CSV table of C-alpha atoms in Angstrom, one decimal:
chain,number,residue,atom,x,y,z
A,135,MET,CA,12.7,-12.6,-11.5
A,136,GLY,CA,9.6,-14.7,-11.5
A,137,VAL,CA,7.0,-15.2,-14.2
A,138,GLY,CA,4.4,-12.4,-13.9
A,139,GLU,CA,6.8,-9.9,-12.3
A,140,GLN,CA,7.8,-6.6,-14.0
A,141,PHE,CA,11.2,-5.5,-15.0
A,142,THR,CA,12.6,-2.3,-16.5
A,143,LEU,CA,15.1,-2.1,-19.4
A,144,SER,CA,16.8,1.3,-18.9
A,145,VAL,CA,18.6,2.9,-21.8
A,146,GLU,CA,20.9,5.8,-20.8
A,147,LEU,CA,22.1,8.2,-23.5
A,148,SER,CA,24.9,10.6,-22.5
A,149,GLY,CA,26.6,13.4,-24.5
A,150,PRO,CA,25.8,16.8,-26.1
A,151,ALA,CA,23.3,15.1,-28.6
A,152,ALA,CA,21.5,13.0,-26.0
A,153,ASP,CA,18.4,15.1,-26.1
A,154,ARG,CA,17.9,14.8,-29.9
A,155,VAL,CA,18.9,11.2,-30.6
A,156,THR,CA,16.1,9.3,-32.3
A,157,GLU,CA,14.3,6.5,-30.4
A,158,PRO,CA,16.6,3.5,-29.9
A,159,ASP,CA,16.1,0.3,-31.8
A,160,LEU,CA,15.1,-2.3,-29.2
A,161,PRO,CA,15.7,-6.1,-29.5
A,162,ASP,CA,12.6,-8.3,-29.7
A,163,LEU,CA,11.7,-9.6,-26.2
A,164,SER,CA,8.2,-10.9,-27.1
A,165,SER,CA,9.1,-14.6,-26.6
A,166,PHE,CA,9.6,-14.1,-22.9
A,167,ALA,CA,8.2,-10.7,-21.9
A,168,ARG,CA,5.2,-8.5,-22.6
A,169,TYR,CA,5.8,-4.8,-23.3
A,170,LEU,CA,3.9,-2.5,-20.9
A,171,GLY,CA,5.0,1.0,-21.8
A,172,SER,CA,7.9,3.5,-21.5
A,173,GLY,CA,8.9,6.7,-19.8
A,174,THR,CA,11.7,9.2,-20.3
A,175,SER,CA,13.7,11.4,-17.9
A,176,GLN,CA,16.4,14.0,-18.8
A,177,SER,CA,19.1,15.9,-17.0
A,178,ILE,CA,21.0,18.8,-18.4
A,179,GLN,CA,24.0,20.5,-16.7
A,180,PHE,CA,26.4,23.3,-17.6
A,181,ILE,CA,29.9,22.5,-16.3
A,182,ASN,CA,32.8,24.8,-17.1
A,183,GLY,CA,30.9,26.3,-20.0
A,184,LYS,CA,30.1,22.9,-21.6
A,185,VAL,CA,26.7,21.2,-21.8
A,186,SER,CA,26.4,17.7,-20.4
A,187,SER,CA,23.1,15.9,-21.1
A,188,THR,CA,21.9,12.6,-19.9
A,189,ARG,CA,18.6,11.1,-21.2
A,190,THR,CA,17.2,7.9,-19.7
A,191,ILE,CA,14.4,5.9,-21.4
A,192,ASN,CA,12.8,3.2,-19.3
A,193,TYR,CA,11.0,0.4,-21.1
A,194,TYR,CA,8.6,-1.7,-18.9
A,195,TYR,CA,8.0,-5.4,-19.4
A,196,ARG,CA,6.3,-8.3,-17.6
A,197,ALA,CA,8.0,-11.7,-17.6
A,198,ILE,CA,5.8,-14.3,-19.3
A,199,GLN,CA,8.0,-17.3,-19.9
A,200,LYS,CA,10.3,-19.3,-17.6
A,201,GLY,CA,13.9,-19.9,-18.7
A,202,ARG,CA,17.3,-18.3,-19.4
A,203,PHE,CA,17.2,-15.5,-22.0
A,204,GLU,CA,19.3,-12.8,-23.5
A,205,ILE,CA,18.3,-9.2,-24.2
A,206,GLY,CA,20.2,-8.4,-27.4
A,207,PRO,CA,21.9,-5.1,-28.1
A,208,VAL,CA,20.1,-1.8,-28.1
A,209,VAL,CA,21.1,0.1,-31.2
A,210,VAL,CA,21.2,3.9,-31.7
A,211,GLU,CA,22.3,5.8,-34.8
A,212,GLU,CA,23.6,9.4,-34.5
A,213,GLY,CA,25.7,11.5,-36.8
A,214,GLY,CA,26.4,8.6,-39.2
A,215,GLU,CA,27.7,6.5,-36.3
A,216,ILE,CA,26.1,3.3,-34.9
A,217,TYR,CA,26.2,2.8,-31.2
A,218,GLU,CA,25.0,-0.4,-29.5
A,219,THR,CA,25.0,-1.9,-26.0
A,220,ASP,CA,26.3,-5.2,-24.8
A,221,PRO,CA,23.7,-8.0,-24.5
A,222,ILE,CA,22.2,-8.7,-21.0
A,223,ARG,CA,21.5,-12.2,-19.7
A,224,MET,CA,18.6,-12.8,-17.4
A,225,GLU,CA,16.7,-15.7,-15.8
A,226,ILE,CA,13.0,-16.0,-15.3
A,227,THR,CA,11.9,-18.5,-12.6
A,228,ASP,CA,8.6,-19.9,-11.4
A,229,PRO,CA,6.2,-17.3,-9.9
A,230,GLY,CA,7.2,-16.2,-6.4
A,231,LYS,CA,10.7,-17.9,-6.4
A,232,ALA,CA,12.8,-14.9,-7.5
A,233,PRO,CA,14.6,-13.0,-4.7
A,234,ALA,CA,13.0,-9.7,-3.7
A,235,PRO,CA,14.8,-6.6,-5.1
A,236,SER,CA,16.2,-4.1,-2.6
A,237,SER,CA,14.1,-1.2,-3.9
A,238,GLY,CA,10.8,-0.7,-5.6
A,239,LEU,CA,9.5,-3.6,-7.7
A,240,TYR,CA,8.3,-1.5,-10.6
A,241,THR,CA,10.7,1.4,-10.9
A,242,GLY,CA,12.9,2.9,-13.5
A,243,SER,CA,14.5,5.1,-10.8
A,244,SER,CA,16.7,4.1,-7.8
A,245,GLU,CA,15.5,7.3,-6.0
A,246,LEU,CA,12.0,5.8,-5.4
A,247,THR,CA,11.0,2.6,-3.5
A,248,ALA,CA,7.8,0.6,-3.1
A,249,GLU,CA,7.3,2.4,0.2
A,250,ASP,CA,7.1,5.8,-1.5
A,251,LEU,CA,4.4,5.0,-4.0
A,252,PHE,CA,2.1,1.9,-4.5
A,253,LEU,CA,-1.3,0.9,-5.8
A,254,ARG,CA,-3.8,-1.1,-3.8
A,255,VAL,CA,-7.1,-2.7,-4.8
A,256,GLU,CA,-9.8,-3.4,-2.1
A,257,ALA,CA,-12.6,-5.9,-2.7
A,258,SER,CA,-15.8,-5.5,-0.6
A,259,ARG,CA,-16.1,-9.2,-0.7
A,260,THR,CA,-14.3,-12.2,-2.2
A,261,GLU,CA,-17.1,-14.7,-2.0
A,262,VAL,CA,-20.3,-14.0,-3.9
A,263,TYR,CA,-23.2,-15.6,-5.8
A,264,PRO,CA,-23.9,-15.0,-9.5
A,265,ASN,CA,-25.3,-11.5,-10.1
A,266,GLN,CA,-24.4,-10.4,-6.5
A,267,PRO,CA,-22.3,-7.2,-6.6
A,268,LEU,CA,-18.9,-6.7,-5.2
A,269,LEU,CA,-17.1,-3.3,-5.1
A,270,LEU,CA,-13.5,-3.0,-6.3
A,271,THR,CA,-11.7,0.2,-5.2
A,272,TYR,CA,-8.3,1.2,-6.6
A,273,LYS,CA,-6.2,3.7,-4.7
A,274,ILE,CA,-2.8,5.2,-5.3
A,275,TYR,CA,-0.9,5.7,-2.0
A,276,THR,CA,2.0,8.2,-2.3
A,277,ARG,CA,4.5,10.1,-0.1
A,278,VAL,CA,6.0,11.8,-3.2
A,279,ASN,CA,4.8,14.4,-5.7
A,280,VAL,CA,2.9,12.6,-8.5
A,281,SER,CA,2.2,15.0,-11.3
A,282,GLN,CA,0.2,12.6,-13.5
A,283,TYR,CA,-0.6,9.0,-14.1
A,284,SER,CA,-1.8,6.8,-16.9
A,285,VAL,CA,-3.2,3.3,-16.9
A,286,ILE,CA,-0.8,1.0,-18.8
A,287,THR,CA,-2.7,-2.3,-18.4
A,288,GLU,CA,-6.4,-2.7,-17.7
A,289,PRO,CA,-7.5,-5.7,-15.6
A,290,ASP,CA,-9.4,-8.2,-17.6
A,291,THR,CA,-13.0,-8.3,-16.4
A,292,ALA,CA,-14.2,-11.2,-18.4
A,293,GLY,CA,-16.8,-13.1,-16.4
A,294,PHE,CA,-18.2,-9.9,-14.9
A,295,TRP,CA,-20.8,-7.3,-15.8
A,296,VAL,CA,-19.2,-4.0,-14.8
A,297,GLU,CA,-20.5,-0.6,-13.7
A,298,ASP,CA,-17.9,2.1,-13.3
A,299,LEU,CA,-19.0,4.4,-10.4
A,300,LEU,CA,-16.5,7.1,-11.1
A,301,ALA,CA,-16.9,7.4,-14.9
A,302,ASP,CA,-18.2,10.9,-14.7
A,303,GLN,CA,-15.8,12.1,-12.0
A,304,GLN,CA,-13.9,15.3,-12.9
A,305,GLN,CA,-11.4,15.3,-10.1
A,306,VAL,CA,-9.6,12.5,-8.2
A,307,GLU,CA,-10.8,12.1,-4.6
A,308,THR,CA,-7.9,12.2,-2.1
A,309,THR,CA,-7.7,11.5,1.7
A,310,ASN,CA,-4.9,11.1,4.2
A,311,GLU,CA,-4.2,7.6,5.6
A,312,ILE,CA,-1.7,6.2,8.0
A,313,ILE,CA,-0.1,2.9,7.0
A,314,GLY,CA,2.6,1.3,9.0
A,315,GLY,CA,3.1,4.5,10.9
A,316,GLN,CA,3.6,6.5,7.7
A,317,ARG,CA,1.3,9.2,6.4
A,318,TYR,CA,0.2,8.8,2.8
A,319,THR,CA,-2.0,10.7,0.4
A,320,ALA,CA,-4.5,8.2,-0.9
A,321,ALA,CA,-6.1,9.0,-4.3
A,322,THR,CA,-9.2,6.9,-5.3
A,323,ILE,CA,-8.9,6.5,-9.0
A,324,ARG,CA,-11.5,3.9,-9.7
A,325,LYS,CA,-14.6,2.3,-8.1
A,326,GLN,CA,-16.3,-0.6,-10.0
A,327,LEU,CA,-19.3,-2.6,-9.2
A,328,MET,CA,-18.6,-6.1,-10.4
A,329,PHE,CA,-21.5,-8.6,-11.1
A,330,PRO,CA,-20.2,-12.2,-11.8
A,331,THR,CA,-22.2,-14.0,-14.3
A,332,ARG,CA,-21.9,-17.7,-13.3
A,333,PRO,CA,-20.3,-19.9,-10.6
A,334,ARG,CA,-16.5,-20.4,-10.9
A,335,THR,CA,-13.3,-19.0,-9.4
A,336,LEU,CA,-12.4,-15.7,-11.1
A,337,ARG,CA,-9.0,-14.0,-11.0
A,338,ILE,CA,-8.8,-10.2,-11.6
A,339,GLU,CA,-5.3,-9.5,-12.8
A,340,PRO,CA,-3.3,-6.5,-11.7
A,341,MET,CA,-3.9,-3.0,-12.9
A,342,GLU,CA,-0.6,-1.4,-14.0
A,343,ILE,CA,0.0,2.3,-13.9
A,344,GLU,CA,2.8,4.6,-14.9
A,345,CYS,CA,3.2,7.6,-12.7
A,346,GLN,CA,5.2,10.7,-13.4
A,347,VAL,CA,7.0,11.7,-10.2
A,348,ARG,CA,8.9,14.8,-9.4
A,349,VAL,CA,12.1,14.0,-7.5
A,350,GLN,CA,15.0,16.0,-6.3
A,351,SER,CA,18.5,14.9,-7.2
A,352,ARG,CA,20.2,13.1,-4.3
A,353,ARG,CA,23.8,13.6,-5.4
A,354,ARG,CA,26.0,15.6,-3.0
A,355,ARG,CA,26.1,19.3,-4.0
A,356,SER,CA,28.8,21.8,-3.3
A,357,ILE,CA,28.6,25.6,-3.2
A,358,PHE,CA,30.0,25.7,-6.7
A,359,ASP,CA,27.2,23.6,-8.1
A,360,ASP,CA,24.7,26.4,-7.4
A,361,PHE,CA,26.7,28.7,-9.6
A,362,LEU,CA,27.4,26.2,-12.4
A,363,SER,CA,24.0,24.5,-12.7
A,364,ASP,CA,21.5,25.8,-15.2
A,365,PRO,CA,18.5,27.2,-13.3
A,366,PHE,CA,16.2,26.2,-16.2
A,367,SER,CA,17.4,22.6,-16.3
A,368,SER,CA,15.0,19.9,-15.0
A,369,ASP,CA,17.6,18.9,-12.4
A,370,PHE,CA,17.7,22.3,-10.8
A,371,PHE,CA,14.1,22.2,-9.5
A,372,GLY,CA,13.9,18.4,-9.5
A,373,ARG,CA,13.2,16.2,-12.4
A,374,SER,CA,10.3,14.0,-13.5
A,375,VAL,CA,10.8,10.2,-13.6
A,376,ALA,CA,8.5,7.5,-14.6
A,377,TYR,CA,7.6,4.9,-12.0
A,378,MET,CA,5.5,1.8,-12.6
A,379,ILE,CA,3.1,0.5,-10.0
A,380,ALA,CA,0.7,-2.4,-10.0
A,381,SER,CA,-2.1,-3.7,-7.8
A,382,ASP,CA,-2.2,-7.3,-6.5
A,383,PRO,CA,-4.4,-9.8,-8.3
A,384,VAL,CA,-7.8,-10.6,-6.7
A,385,GLU,CA,-9.4,-14.0,-6.6
A,386,ILE,CA,-13.2,-14.1,-6.4
A,387,GLU,CA,-15.1,-17.3,-5.5
A,388,VAL,CA,-18.5,-17.3,-7.2
A,389,LEU,CA,-20.8,-19.8,-5.4
A,390,PRO,CA,-23.6,-21.7,-7.2
A,391,PHE,CA,-27.1,-21.0,-6.1
A,392,PRO,CA,-28.4,-23.6,-3.6
A,393,SER,CA,-30.8,-26.1,-5.1
A,394,GLU,CA,-32.9,-26.4,-2.0
A,395,GLY,CA,-36.0,-24.3,-2.1
A,396,LYS,CA,-35.3,-22.9,-5.6
A,397,PRO,CA,-38.6,-21.7,-7.2
A,398,ALA,CA,-39.4,-22.9,-10.7
A,399,GLU,CA,-39.7,-19.3,-11.9
A,400,PHE,CA,-36.3,-18.2,-10.5
A,401,ASN,CA,-34.2,-16.7,-13.4
A,402,GLY,CA,-31.1,-15.3,-11.6
A,403,LEU,CA,-32.6,-12.2,-9.9
A,404,VAL,CA,-30.5,-11.4,-6.8
A,405,GLY,CA,-31.2,-8.9,-4.0
A,406,ASN,CA,-34.2,-8.0,-1.9
A,407,PHE,CA,-37.3,-6.7,-3.6
A,408,GLU,CA,-41.0,-5.7,-2.9
A,409,LEU,CA,-43.9,-5.6,-5.4
A,410,ARG,CA,-46.8,-3.1,-5.6
A,411,ALA,CA,-49.5,-3.1,-8.2
A,412,LYS,CA,-52.4,-0.7,-9.1
A,413,ILE,CA,-54.7,0.1,-11.9
A,414,ASP,CA,-55.9,3.6,-12.8
A,415,LYS,CA,-59.5,2.6,-13.5
A,416,ASN,CA,-61.7,-0.1,-12.0
A,417,GLN,CA,-64.6,0.5,-14.3
A,418,VAL,CA,-64.1,0.9,-18.1
A,419,GLU,CA,-66.1,0.5,-21.2
A,420,THR,CA,-65.1,-2.0,-23.9
A,421,ASN,CA,-62.2,-0.9,-26.0
A,422,GLU,CA,-61.3,1.8,-23.5
A,423,VAL,CA,-57.6,1.8,-22.3
A,424,ALA,CA,-56.8,1.2,-18.7
A,425,THR,CA,-53.2,1.3,-17.3
A,426,TYR,CA,-51.9,-1.4,-14.9
A,427,THR,CA,-48.8,-0.3,-13.1
A,428,LEU,CA,-46.4,-2.7,-11.4
A,429,THR,CA,-43.6,-1.2,-9.2
A,430,VAL,CA,-40.6,-3.3,-8.2
A,431,SER,CA,-38.5,-1.6,-5.5
A,432,GLY,CA,-35.5,-2.6,-3.4
A,433,LYS,CA,-31.9,-3.4,-4.1
A,434,GLY,CA,-30.2,-5.8,-6.4
A,435,ASN,CA,-29.4,-6.5,-10.0
A,436,PHE,CA,-32.2,-4.6,-11.6
A,437,GLN,CA,-30.6,-5.2,-15.0
A,438,ASN,CA,-31.8,-8.8,-14.8
A,439,LEU,CA,-35.4,-7.8,-14.1
A,440,ALA,CA,-37.5,-8.3,-17.2
A,441,ALA,CA,-41.1,-7.2,-17.6
A,442,PRO,CA,-43.3,-9.9,-16.0
A,443,THR,CA,-45.9,-11.5,-18.1
A,444,LEU,CA,-49.5,-10.8,-17.0
A,445,ASP,CA,-52.1,-13.5,-16.4
A,446,LEU,CA,-55.3,-11.9,-17.6
A,447,SER,CA,-58.9,-12.9,-17.9
A,448,ALA,CA,-60.2,-13.8,-21.4
A,449,GLY,CA,-61.2,-10.8,-23.4
A,450,ILE,CA,-58.4,-8.4,-22.3
A,451,GLU,CA,-55.6,-7.4,-24.6
A,452,SER,CA,-52.3,-6.3,-23.2
A,453,TYR,CA,-49.5,-4.4,-24.9
A,454,GLU,CA,-45.7,-4.0,-24.2
A,455,PRO,CA,-45.2,-2.0,-21.0
A,456,GLU,CA,-43.6,1.3,-20.7
A,457,VAL,CA,-40.6,0.9,-18.4
A,458,THR,CA,-39.2,3.6,-16.1
A,459,GLU,CA,-36.2,3.2,-13.9
A,460,LYS,CA,-35.3,5.2,-10.8
A,461,ILE,CA,-32.1,3.4,-9.9
A,462,ARG,CA,-29.0,4.6,-8.3
A,463,PRO,CA,-25.7,2.8,-7.9
A,464,GLY,CA,-23.9,2.5,-4.6
A,465,ALA,CA,-21.3,0.5,-2.7
A,466,ASP,CA,-23.8,-2.3,-2.2
A,467,GLY,CA,-25.1,-2.4,-5.8
A,468,PHE,CA,-28.2,-0.8,-7.3
A,469,SER,CA,-31.2,0.4,-5.3
A,470,GLY,CA,-34.4,2.1,-6.3
A,471,GLN,CA,-37.3,1.0,-8.3
A,472,LYS,CA,-38.3,-0.2,-11.7
A,473,ILE,CA,-41.8,0.7,-12.9
A,474,PHE,CA,-43.8,-1.2,-15.6
A,475,ARG,CA,-46.9,0.4,-17.1
A,476,TYR,CA,-49.1,-2.0,-19.1
A,477,PRO,CA,-51.8,-0.6,-21.4
A,478,LEU,CA,-54.9,-3.0,-21.1
A,479,VAL,CA,-57.9,-3.0,-23.5
A,480,PRO,CA,-61.0,-5.0,-22.6
A,481,ARG,CA,-62.7,-6.3,-25.8
A,482,THR,CA,-65.7,-7.9,-24.0
A,483,ALA,CA,-68.0,-6.8,-21.2
A,484,GLY,CA,-68.0,-8.4,-17.8
A,485,THR,CA,-65.9,-8.7,-14.6
A,486,LYS,CA,-62.3,-9.3,-15.4
A,487,GLN,CA,-59.3,-10.2,-13.3
A,488,ILE,CA,-55.6,-9.6,-13.4
A,489,ALA,CA,-53.8,-12.4,-11.5
A,490,GLY,CA,-51.3,-11.5,-8.8
A,491,ILE,CA,-47.6,-11.3,-9.8
A,492,ARG,CA,-45.0,-13.7,-8.3
A,493,LEU,CA,-41.4,-12.5,-8.4
A,494,ALA,CA,-38.7,-15.0,-7.4
A,495,PHE,CA,-35.3,-13.7,-6.2
A,496,PHE,CA,-32.4,-15.0,-4.2
A,497,ASP,CA,-31.4,-12.9,-1.1
A,498,PRO,CA,-27.6,-13.4,-0.5
A,499,ASP,CA,-27.8,-11.9,3.0
A,500,LYS,CA,-30.2,-14.7,4.0
A,501,ARG,CA,-28.8,-17.2,1.6
A,502,GLY,CA,-32.3,-18.2,0.6
A,503,TYR,CA,-35.1,-17.6,-1.9
């Protein structure tokens, strides 16, 4: 296999005590592989009045070091006896140079292939400016019965500010999609708004998921098997196997802001905004409070929008504004409005003025300020 690819170390225990054997003692693979997780499947049969049990434990790893290596013996102790496997030799090559396997890349079961179950990530755009949002959507595509899944490896989102759009979702959204002429059930398991923080090339590594899949035994059955099989065994109705899937990595190019036309007051605000200002009183007495309200509406990275500093005539005191947000996330980022309410107190009489507010932002659609 190549560096970065997954492999499965399968330990099969057979015999009457297979279901109660303690966890095997694994060799240390940390010098050339990273442990991802494990899954267990079990088959129990009654044949001629005797119980035959097979338990398979799949350990999932990702290759991290090029070279030739040996997986040492797996050791099990049962009934005072020590059992151990023969060592396994393996070679890890440069990324992408290993021959493709004949079945699923990330499987502990030969009954499933990469065409039965896979994970995809879709990026709304792969070229952005700092603070411009992109949407990542993760979907599981399946033609088999997935009873549950768990995320084994979370993608590293260093370099991004992240907003999870499905954090409060109670149920997984599913649709039917046709891919390569085959019908799949597509389950959207995650939607994330990603805001890159500075110019550079960023790589979002794969998300890795372990799925529990219900499969039927593919061995040839005879009429006698129906009488000899235990109807309460997992193999009678089908059994649950663990299957590892992973998304492809995603590369995002974060472009620098253009220097041409950049306003001096620009501080990284990205989107498209409008300003509206009003005051609740045009006539006040000295030491009486008036409220100046500034509303910023539009779409963009509102989290970077700080309270503007007011330019006031002499004799007016201003205080920290009360800030109200009416913002909703969506596929294109955040939209809505942010409202700043400034308490103002004139200490001297006369005609006073509040200067107009200038707000500088970069519009990525127009590629200009």
